[in-house]
CSV table of C-alpha atoms and ligand atoms in Angstrom, one decimal:
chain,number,residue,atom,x,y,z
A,413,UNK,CA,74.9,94.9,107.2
A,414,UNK,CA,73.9,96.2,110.6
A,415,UNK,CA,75.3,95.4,114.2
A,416,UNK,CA,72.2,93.2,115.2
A,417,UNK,CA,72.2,91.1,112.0
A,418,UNK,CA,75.9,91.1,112.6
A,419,UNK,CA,75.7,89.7,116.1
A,420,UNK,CA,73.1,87.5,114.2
A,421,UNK,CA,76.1,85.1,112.6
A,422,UNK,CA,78.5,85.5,115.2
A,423,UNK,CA,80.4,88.5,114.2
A,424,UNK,CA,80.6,92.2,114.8
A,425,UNK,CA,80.9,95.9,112.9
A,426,UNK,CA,83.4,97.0,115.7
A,427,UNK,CA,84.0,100.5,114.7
A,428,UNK,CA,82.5,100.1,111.6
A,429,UNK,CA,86.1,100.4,109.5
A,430,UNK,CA,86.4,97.6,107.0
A,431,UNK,CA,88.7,96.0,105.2
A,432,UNK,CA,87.9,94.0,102.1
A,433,UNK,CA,90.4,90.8,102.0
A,434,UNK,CA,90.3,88.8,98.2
A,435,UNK,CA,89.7,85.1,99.0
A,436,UNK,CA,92.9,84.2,97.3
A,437,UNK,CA,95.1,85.4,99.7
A,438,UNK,CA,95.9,83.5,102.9
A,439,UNK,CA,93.5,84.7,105.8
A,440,UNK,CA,96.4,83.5,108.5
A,441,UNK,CA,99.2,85.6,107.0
A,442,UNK,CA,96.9,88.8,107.0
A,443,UNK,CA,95.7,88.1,110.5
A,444,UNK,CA,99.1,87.9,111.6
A,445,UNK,CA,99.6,90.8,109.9
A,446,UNK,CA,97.0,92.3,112.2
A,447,UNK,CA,97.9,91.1,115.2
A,448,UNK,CA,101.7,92.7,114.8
A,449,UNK,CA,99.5,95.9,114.6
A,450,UNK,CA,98.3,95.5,117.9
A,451,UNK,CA,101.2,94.4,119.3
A,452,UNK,CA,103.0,97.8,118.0
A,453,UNK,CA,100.4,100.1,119.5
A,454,UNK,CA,99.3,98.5,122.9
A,455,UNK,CA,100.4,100.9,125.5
A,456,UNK,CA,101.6,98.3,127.3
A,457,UNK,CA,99.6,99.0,131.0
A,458,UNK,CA,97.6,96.3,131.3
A,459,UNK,CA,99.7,92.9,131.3
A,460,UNK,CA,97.1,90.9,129.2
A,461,UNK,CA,96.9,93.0,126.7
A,462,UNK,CA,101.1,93.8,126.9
A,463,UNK,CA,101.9,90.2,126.7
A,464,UNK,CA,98.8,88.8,125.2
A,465,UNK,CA,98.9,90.7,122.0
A,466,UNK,CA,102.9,89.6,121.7
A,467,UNK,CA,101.6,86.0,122.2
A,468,UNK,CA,99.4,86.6,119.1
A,469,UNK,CA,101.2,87.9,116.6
A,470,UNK,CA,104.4,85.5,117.5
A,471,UNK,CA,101.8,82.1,117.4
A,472,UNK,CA,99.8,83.5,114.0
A,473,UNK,CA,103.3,84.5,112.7
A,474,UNK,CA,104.6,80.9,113.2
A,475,UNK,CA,101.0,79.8,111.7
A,476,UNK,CA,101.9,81.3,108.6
A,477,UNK,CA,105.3,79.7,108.5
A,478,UNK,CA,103.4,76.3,108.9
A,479,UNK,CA,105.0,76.1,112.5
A,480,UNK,CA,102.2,75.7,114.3
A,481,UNK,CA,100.8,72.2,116.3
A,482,UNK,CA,97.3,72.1,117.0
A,483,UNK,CA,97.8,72.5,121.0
A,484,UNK,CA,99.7,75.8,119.6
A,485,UNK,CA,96.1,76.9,118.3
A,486,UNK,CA,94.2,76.2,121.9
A,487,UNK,CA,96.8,77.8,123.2
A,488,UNK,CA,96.2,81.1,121.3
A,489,UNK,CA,92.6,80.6,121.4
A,490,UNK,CA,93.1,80.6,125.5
A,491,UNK,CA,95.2,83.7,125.2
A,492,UNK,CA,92.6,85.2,123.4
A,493,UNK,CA,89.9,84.5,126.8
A,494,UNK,CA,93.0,86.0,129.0
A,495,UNK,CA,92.8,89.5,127.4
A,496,UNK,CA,89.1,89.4,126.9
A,497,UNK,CA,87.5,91.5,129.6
A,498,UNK,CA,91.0,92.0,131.3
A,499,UNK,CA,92.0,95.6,130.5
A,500,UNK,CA,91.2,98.6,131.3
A,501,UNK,CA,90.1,100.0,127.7
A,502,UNK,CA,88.5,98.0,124.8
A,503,UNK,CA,92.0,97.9,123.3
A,504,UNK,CA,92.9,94.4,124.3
A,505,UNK,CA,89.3,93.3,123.4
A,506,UNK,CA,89.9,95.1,119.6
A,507,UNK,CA,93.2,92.7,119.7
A,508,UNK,CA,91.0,89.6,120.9
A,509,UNK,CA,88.4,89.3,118.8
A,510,UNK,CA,89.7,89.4,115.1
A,511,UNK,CA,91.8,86.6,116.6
A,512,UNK,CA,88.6,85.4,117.8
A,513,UNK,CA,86.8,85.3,114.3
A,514,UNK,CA,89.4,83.8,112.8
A,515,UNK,CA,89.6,80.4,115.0
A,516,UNK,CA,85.6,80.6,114.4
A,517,UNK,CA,85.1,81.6,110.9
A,518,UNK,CA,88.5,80.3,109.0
A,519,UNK,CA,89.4,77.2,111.6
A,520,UNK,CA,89.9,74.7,108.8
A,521,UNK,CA,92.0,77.5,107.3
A,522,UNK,CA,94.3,77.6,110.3
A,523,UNK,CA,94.3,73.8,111.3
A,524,UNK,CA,95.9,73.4,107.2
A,525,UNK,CA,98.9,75.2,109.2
A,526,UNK,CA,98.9,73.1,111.8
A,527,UNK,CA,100.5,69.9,110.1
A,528,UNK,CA,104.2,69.9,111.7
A,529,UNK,CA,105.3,68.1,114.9
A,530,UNK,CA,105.9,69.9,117.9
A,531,UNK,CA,108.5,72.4,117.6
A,532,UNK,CA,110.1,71.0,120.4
A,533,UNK,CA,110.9,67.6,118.9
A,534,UNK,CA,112.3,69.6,115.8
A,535,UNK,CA,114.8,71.2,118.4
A,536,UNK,CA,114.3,74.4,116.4
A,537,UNK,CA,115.9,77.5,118.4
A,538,UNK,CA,112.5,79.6,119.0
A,539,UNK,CA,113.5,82.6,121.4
A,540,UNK,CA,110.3,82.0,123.7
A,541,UNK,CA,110.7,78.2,123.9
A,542,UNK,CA,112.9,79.1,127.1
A,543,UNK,CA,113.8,75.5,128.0
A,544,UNK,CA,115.5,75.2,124.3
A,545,UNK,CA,119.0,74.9,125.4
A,546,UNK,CA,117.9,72.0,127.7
A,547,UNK,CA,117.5,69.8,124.5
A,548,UNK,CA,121.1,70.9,123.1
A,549,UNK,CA,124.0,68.5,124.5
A,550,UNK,CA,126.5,70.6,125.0
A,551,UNK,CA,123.8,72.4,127.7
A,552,UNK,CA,122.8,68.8,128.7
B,1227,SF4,S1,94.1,97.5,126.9
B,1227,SF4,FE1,94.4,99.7,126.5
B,1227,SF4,S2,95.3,100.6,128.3
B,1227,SF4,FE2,95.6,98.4,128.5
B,1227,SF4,S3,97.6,98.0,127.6
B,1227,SF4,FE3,96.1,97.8,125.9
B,1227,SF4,S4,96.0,99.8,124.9
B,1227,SF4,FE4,97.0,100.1,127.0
């Protein structure tokens, strides 16, 4: 295990801290788990990695709820580009990337989350769905 042989398959050593996760457990919940950790500690001055790292850990945490949609994936895969060489220190990219790994390594993992319809036909009161109270009648 070095960084070129690393690179090799698509991966990296990062700062060479590891963490050793037992297959049995679910690879979403724990990278949810993650991405609340970086969402705790940005800083908060760069906007991508402010708001990006919220964007994360709220889509992931759904994903582990079985909340998720497919378009709900690209869309955190997309997030993941929007931090991604858009902040000042490697930060936002140590936020990026695990996401990163996981949509490549564990994808059939994550799309097993992704059976539900749209939250939005569900009418299901998410805070960030801001045009909620548009599908209630009594808003109507
Ligand atoms: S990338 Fe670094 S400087 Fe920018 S908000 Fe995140 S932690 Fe702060």
């Amino acid at each position: 295990m070095d960084f070129d042989s690393l690179i090799e398959n698509k991966s990296g050593l990062g700062t060479a801290g590891i963490v050793v996760i037992n297959k049995n457990q679910d690879i979403v919940s724990c990278m949810a788990r993650i991405a609340r950790f970086y969402k705790h500690e940005s800083c908060g001055q760069c906007t991508p990695c402010r708001e990006g790292s919220g964007w994360m850990w709220r889509i992931l945490d759904r994903a582990t709820k079985g909340e998720t949609t497919l378009s709900d994936i690209d869309l955190l895969d997309d997030v993941t580009k929007q931090i991604e060489g858009h902040t000042i220190c490697a930060f936002g990219e140590g936020s990026a990337w695990p996401v990163q790994g996981l949509l490549r390594h564990f994808r059939k993992e994550v799309d097993k989350k992704c059976s539900n319809d749209p939250l939005i036909k569900k009418k299901k009161d998410v805070p960030y769905l801001v045009d909620q109270h548009l599908l209630e009648k009594k808003n109507a």
